[in-house]
PDB file of C-alpha atoms in Angstrom:
ATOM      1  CA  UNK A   1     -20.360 -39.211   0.744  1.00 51.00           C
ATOM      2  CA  UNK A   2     -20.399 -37.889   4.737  1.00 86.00           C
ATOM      3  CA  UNK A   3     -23.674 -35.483   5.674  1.00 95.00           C
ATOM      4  CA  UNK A   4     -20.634 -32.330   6.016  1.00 97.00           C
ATOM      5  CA  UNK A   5     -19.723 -33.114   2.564  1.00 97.00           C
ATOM      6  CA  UNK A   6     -23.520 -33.249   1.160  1.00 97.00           C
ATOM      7  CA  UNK A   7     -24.384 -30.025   3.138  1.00 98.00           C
ATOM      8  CA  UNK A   8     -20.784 -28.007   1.805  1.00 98.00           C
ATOM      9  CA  UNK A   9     -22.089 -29.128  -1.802  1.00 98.00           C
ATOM     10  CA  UNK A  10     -25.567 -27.671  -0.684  1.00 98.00           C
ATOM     11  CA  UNK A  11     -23.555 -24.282   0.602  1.00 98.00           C
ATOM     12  CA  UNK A  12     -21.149 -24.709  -2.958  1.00 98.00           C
ATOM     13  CA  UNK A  13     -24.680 -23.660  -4.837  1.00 98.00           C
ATOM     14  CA  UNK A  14     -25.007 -20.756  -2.790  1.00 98.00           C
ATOM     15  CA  UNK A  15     -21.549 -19.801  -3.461  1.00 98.00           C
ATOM     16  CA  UNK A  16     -22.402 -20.400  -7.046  1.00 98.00           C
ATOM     17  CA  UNK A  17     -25.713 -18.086  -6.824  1.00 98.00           C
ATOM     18  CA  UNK A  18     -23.383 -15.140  -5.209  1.00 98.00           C
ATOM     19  CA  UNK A  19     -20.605 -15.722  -8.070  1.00 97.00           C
ATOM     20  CA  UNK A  20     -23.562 -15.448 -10.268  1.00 97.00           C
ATOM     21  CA  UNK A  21     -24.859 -11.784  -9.056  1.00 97.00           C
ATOM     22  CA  UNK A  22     -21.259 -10.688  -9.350  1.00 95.00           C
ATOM     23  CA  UNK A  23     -20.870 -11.550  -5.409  1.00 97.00           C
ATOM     24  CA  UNK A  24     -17.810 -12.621  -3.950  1.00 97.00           C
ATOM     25  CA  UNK A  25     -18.748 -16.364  -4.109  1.00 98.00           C
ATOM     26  CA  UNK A  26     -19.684 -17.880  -0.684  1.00 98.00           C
ATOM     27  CA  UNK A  27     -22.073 -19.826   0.486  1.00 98.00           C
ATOM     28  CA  UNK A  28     -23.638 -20.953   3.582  1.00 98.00           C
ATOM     29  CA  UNK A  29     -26.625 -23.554   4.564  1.00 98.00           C
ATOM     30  CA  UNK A  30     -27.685 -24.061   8.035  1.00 98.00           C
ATOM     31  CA  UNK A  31     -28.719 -27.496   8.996  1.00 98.00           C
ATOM     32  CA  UNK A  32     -31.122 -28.844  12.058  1.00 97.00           C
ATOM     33  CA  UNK A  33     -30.764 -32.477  12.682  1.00 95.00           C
ATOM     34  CA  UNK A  34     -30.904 -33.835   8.991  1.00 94.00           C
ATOM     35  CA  UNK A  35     -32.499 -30.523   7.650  1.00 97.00           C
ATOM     36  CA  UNK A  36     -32.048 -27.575   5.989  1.00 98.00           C
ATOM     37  CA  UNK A  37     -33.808 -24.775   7.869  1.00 98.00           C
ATOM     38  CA  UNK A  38     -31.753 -21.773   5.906  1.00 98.00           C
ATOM     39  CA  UNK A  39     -29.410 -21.142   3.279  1.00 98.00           C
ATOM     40  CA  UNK A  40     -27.822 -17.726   2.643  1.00 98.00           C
ATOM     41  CA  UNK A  41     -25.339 -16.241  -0.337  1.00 98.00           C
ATOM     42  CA  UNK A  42     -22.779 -13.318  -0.254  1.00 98.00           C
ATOM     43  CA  UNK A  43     -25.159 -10.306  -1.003  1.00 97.00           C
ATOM     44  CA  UNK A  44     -23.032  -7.402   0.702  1.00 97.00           C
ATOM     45  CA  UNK A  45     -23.344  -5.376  -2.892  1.00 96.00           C
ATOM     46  CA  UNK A  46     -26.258  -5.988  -4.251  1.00 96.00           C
ATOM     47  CA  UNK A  47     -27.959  -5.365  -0.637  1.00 96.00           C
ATOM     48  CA  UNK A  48     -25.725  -2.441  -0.252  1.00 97.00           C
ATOM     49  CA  UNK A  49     -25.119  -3.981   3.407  1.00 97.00           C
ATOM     50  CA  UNK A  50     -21.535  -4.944   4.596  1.00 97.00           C
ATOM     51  CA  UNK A  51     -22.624  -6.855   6.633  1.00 97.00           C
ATOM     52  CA  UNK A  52     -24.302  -9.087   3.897  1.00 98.00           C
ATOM     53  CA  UNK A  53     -22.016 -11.943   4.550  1.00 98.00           C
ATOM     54  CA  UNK A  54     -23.316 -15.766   3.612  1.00 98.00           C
ATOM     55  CA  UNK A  55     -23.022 -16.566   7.028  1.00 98.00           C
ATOM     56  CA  UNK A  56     -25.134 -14.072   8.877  1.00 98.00           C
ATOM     57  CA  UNK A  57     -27.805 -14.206   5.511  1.00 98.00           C
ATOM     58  CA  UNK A  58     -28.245 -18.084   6.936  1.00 98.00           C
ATOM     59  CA  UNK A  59     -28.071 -16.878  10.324  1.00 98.00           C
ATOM     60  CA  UNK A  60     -30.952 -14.220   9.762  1.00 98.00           C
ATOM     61  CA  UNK A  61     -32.944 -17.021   7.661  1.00 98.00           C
ATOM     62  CA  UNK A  62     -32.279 -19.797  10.439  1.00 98.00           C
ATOM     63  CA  UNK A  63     -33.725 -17.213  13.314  1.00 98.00           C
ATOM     64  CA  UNK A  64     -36.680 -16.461  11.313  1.00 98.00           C
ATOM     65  CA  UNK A  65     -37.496 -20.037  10.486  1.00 97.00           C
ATOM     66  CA  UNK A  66     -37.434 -21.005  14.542  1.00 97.00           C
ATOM     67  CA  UNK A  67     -38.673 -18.137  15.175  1.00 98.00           C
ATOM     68  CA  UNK A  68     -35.484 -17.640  17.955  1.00 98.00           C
ATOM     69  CA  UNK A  69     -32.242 -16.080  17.856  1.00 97.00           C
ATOM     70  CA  UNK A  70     -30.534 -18.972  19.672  1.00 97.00           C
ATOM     71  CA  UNK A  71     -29.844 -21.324  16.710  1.00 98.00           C
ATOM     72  CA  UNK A  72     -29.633 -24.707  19.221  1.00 96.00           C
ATOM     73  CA  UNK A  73     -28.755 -27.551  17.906  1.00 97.00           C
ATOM     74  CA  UNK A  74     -27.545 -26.356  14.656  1.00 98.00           C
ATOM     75  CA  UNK A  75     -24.873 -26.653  12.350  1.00 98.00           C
ATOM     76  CA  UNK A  76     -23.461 -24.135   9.957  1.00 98.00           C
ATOM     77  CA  UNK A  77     -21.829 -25.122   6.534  1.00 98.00           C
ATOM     78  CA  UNK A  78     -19.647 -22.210   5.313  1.00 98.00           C
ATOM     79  CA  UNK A  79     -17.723 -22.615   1.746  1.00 98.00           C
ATOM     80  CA  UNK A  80     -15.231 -20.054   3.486  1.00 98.00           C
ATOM     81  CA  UNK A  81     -13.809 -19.802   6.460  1.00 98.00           C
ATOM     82  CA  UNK A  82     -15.824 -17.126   9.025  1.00 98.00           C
ATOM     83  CA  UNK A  83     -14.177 -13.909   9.294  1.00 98.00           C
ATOM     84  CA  UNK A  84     -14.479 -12.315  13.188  1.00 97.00           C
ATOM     85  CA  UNK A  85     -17.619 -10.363  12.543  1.00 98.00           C
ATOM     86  CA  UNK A  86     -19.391 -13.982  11.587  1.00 98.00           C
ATOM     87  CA  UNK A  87     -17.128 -16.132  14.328  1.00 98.00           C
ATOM     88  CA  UNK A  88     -18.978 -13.709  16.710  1.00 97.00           C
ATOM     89  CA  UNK A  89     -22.366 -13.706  15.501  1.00 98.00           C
ATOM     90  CA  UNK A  90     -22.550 -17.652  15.445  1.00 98.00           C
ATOM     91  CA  UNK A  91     -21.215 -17.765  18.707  1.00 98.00           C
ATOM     92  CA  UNK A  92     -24.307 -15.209  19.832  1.00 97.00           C
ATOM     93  CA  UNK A  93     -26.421 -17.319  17.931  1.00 98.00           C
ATOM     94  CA  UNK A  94     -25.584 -20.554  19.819  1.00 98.00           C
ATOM     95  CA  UNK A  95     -24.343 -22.297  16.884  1.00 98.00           C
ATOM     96  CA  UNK A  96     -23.198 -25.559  17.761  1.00 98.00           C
ATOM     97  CA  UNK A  97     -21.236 -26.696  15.266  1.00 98.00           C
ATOM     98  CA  UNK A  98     -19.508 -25.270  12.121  1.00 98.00           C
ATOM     99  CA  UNK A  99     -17.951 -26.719   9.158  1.00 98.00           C
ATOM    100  CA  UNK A 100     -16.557 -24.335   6.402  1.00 98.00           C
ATOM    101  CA  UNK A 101     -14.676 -25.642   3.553  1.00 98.00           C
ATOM    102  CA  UNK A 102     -11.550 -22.999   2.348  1.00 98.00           C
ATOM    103  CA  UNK A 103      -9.440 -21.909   4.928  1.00 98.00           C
ATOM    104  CA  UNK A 104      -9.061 -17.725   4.832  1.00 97.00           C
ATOM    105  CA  UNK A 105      -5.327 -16.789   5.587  1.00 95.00           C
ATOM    106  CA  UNK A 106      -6.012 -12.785   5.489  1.00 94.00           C
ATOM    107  CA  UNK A 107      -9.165 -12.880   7.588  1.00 96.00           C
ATOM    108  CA  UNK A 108     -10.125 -16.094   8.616  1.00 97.00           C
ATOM    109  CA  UNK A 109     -11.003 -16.388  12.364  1.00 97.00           C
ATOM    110  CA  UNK A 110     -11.447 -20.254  12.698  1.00 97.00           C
ATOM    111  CA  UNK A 111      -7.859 -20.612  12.988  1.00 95.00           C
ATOM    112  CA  UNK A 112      -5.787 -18.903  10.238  1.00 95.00           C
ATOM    113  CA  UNK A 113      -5.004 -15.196  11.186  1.00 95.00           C
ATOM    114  CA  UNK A 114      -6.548 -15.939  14.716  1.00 95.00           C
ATOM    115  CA  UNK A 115      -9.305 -18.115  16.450  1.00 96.00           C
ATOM    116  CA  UNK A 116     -11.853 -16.434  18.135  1.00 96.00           C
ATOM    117  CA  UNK A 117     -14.114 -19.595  18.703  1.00 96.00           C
ATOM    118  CA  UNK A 118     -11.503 -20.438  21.428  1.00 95.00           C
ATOM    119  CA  UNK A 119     -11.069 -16.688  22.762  1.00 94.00           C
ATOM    120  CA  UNK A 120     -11.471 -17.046  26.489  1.00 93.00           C
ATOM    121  CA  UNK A 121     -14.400 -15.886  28.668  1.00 91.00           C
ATOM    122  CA  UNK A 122     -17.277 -16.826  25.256  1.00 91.00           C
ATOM    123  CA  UNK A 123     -20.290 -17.652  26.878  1.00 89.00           C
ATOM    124  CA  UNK A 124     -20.533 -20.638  24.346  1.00 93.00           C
ATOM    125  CA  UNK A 125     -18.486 -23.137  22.479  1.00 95.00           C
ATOM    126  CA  UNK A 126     -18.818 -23.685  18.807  1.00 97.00           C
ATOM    127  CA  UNK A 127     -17.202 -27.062  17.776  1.00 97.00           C
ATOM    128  CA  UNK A 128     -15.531 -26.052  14.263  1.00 98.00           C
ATOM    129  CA  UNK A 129     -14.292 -28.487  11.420  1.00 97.00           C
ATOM    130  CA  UNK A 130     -12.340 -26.613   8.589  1.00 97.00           C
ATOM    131  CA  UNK A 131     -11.229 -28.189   4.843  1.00 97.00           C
ATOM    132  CA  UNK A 132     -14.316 -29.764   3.730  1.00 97.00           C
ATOM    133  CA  UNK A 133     -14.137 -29.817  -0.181  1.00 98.00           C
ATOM    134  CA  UNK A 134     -11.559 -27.438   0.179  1.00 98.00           C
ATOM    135  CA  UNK A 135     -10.325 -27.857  -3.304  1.00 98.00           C
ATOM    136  CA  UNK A 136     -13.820 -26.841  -4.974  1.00 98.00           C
ATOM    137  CA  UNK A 137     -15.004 -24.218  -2.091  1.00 98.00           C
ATOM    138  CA  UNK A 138     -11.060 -22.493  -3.188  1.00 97.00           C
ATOM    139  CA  UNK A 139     -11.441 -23.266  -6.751  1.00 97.00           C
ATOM    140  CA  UNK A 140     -14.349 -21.134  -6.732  1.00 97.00           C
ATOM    141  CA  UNK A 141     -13.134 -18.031  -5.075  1.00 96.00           C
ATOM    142  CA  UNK A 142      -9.769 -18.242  -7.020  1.00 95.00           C
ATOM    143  CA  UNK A 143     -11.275 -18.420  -9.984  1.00 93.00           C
ATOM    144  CA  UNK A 144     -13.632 -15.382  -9.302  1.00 91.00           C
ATOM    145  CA  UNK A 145     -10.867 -13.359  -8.401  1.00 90.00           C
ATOM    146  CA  UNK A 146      -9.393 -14.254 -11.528  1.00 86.00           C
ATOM    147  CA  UNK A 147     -11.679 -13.435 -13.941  1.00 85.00           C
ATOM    148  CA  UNK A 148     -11.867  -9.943 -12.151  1.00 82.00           C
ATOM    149  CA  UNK A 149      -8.648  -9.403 -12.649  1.00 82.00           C
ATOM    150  CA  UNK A 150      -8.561  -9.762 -16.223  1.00 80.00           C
TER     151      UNK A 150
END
């Protein structure tokens, strides 16, 4: 197994955890060198916060633990692709890499209804990797939004 796909099995549990508080399931883990410095879970209901998103809960975690904003040097494993409100905050954040797993189609923004890592005049470059155990990280949501349905 690649170090993306250990880290998007790391971010599947938090998925797992979200699924498991009646959260839409996604997961995120932030990662410095070979380490995992945060980890963060789809809370935006059960914090009452829409802005509660797995990415920015890592995000918020990750600050705190380097005591900075500016997340240097780090890379962020995402079980779903980042919608704009997270593309934007790991840009601020100086996020150098991130690696999601299921691509988004209604409101992904690493690519699939637009890409606003590459949006012109960013201050920083994020180097982004999409479809890392993109089978499971889907399998998850679909079946979620399954079992709702029913």
């Amino acid at each position: 197994m690649s170090a993306d796909t250990d880290y998007m099995a790391l971010a599947l549990e938090q998925a797992r955890c979200a699924r498991d508080a009646g959260e839409v399931p996604v997961g995120a883990v932030l990662v410095q060198g070979e380490r995992v410095i945060a980890r963060g879970a789809n809370r935006p209901i059960s914090g009452c916060d829409p802005t509660a998103h797995a990415e920015l809960e890592a995000l918020r975690a990750g600050a705190r633990a380097l005591g900075s904003y500016r997340l240097l040097d780090t890379v962020l494993y995402v079980t779903l692709e980042p919608c704009l409100m997270c593309a934007a905050a790991i840009v601020h954040a100086r996020v150098r890499r991130v690696v999601f797993g299921a691509w988004d189609p209604r409101a992904g923004a690493a690519g699939s209804m637009l890409d606003a890592f590459a949006l012109p005049g960013l201050n920083h470059r994020v180097d982004v990797f999409g479809g890392v155990l993109q089978d499971e990280c889907a399998a998850l949501l679909t079946g979620f939004f399954e079992a709702r349905r029913q």
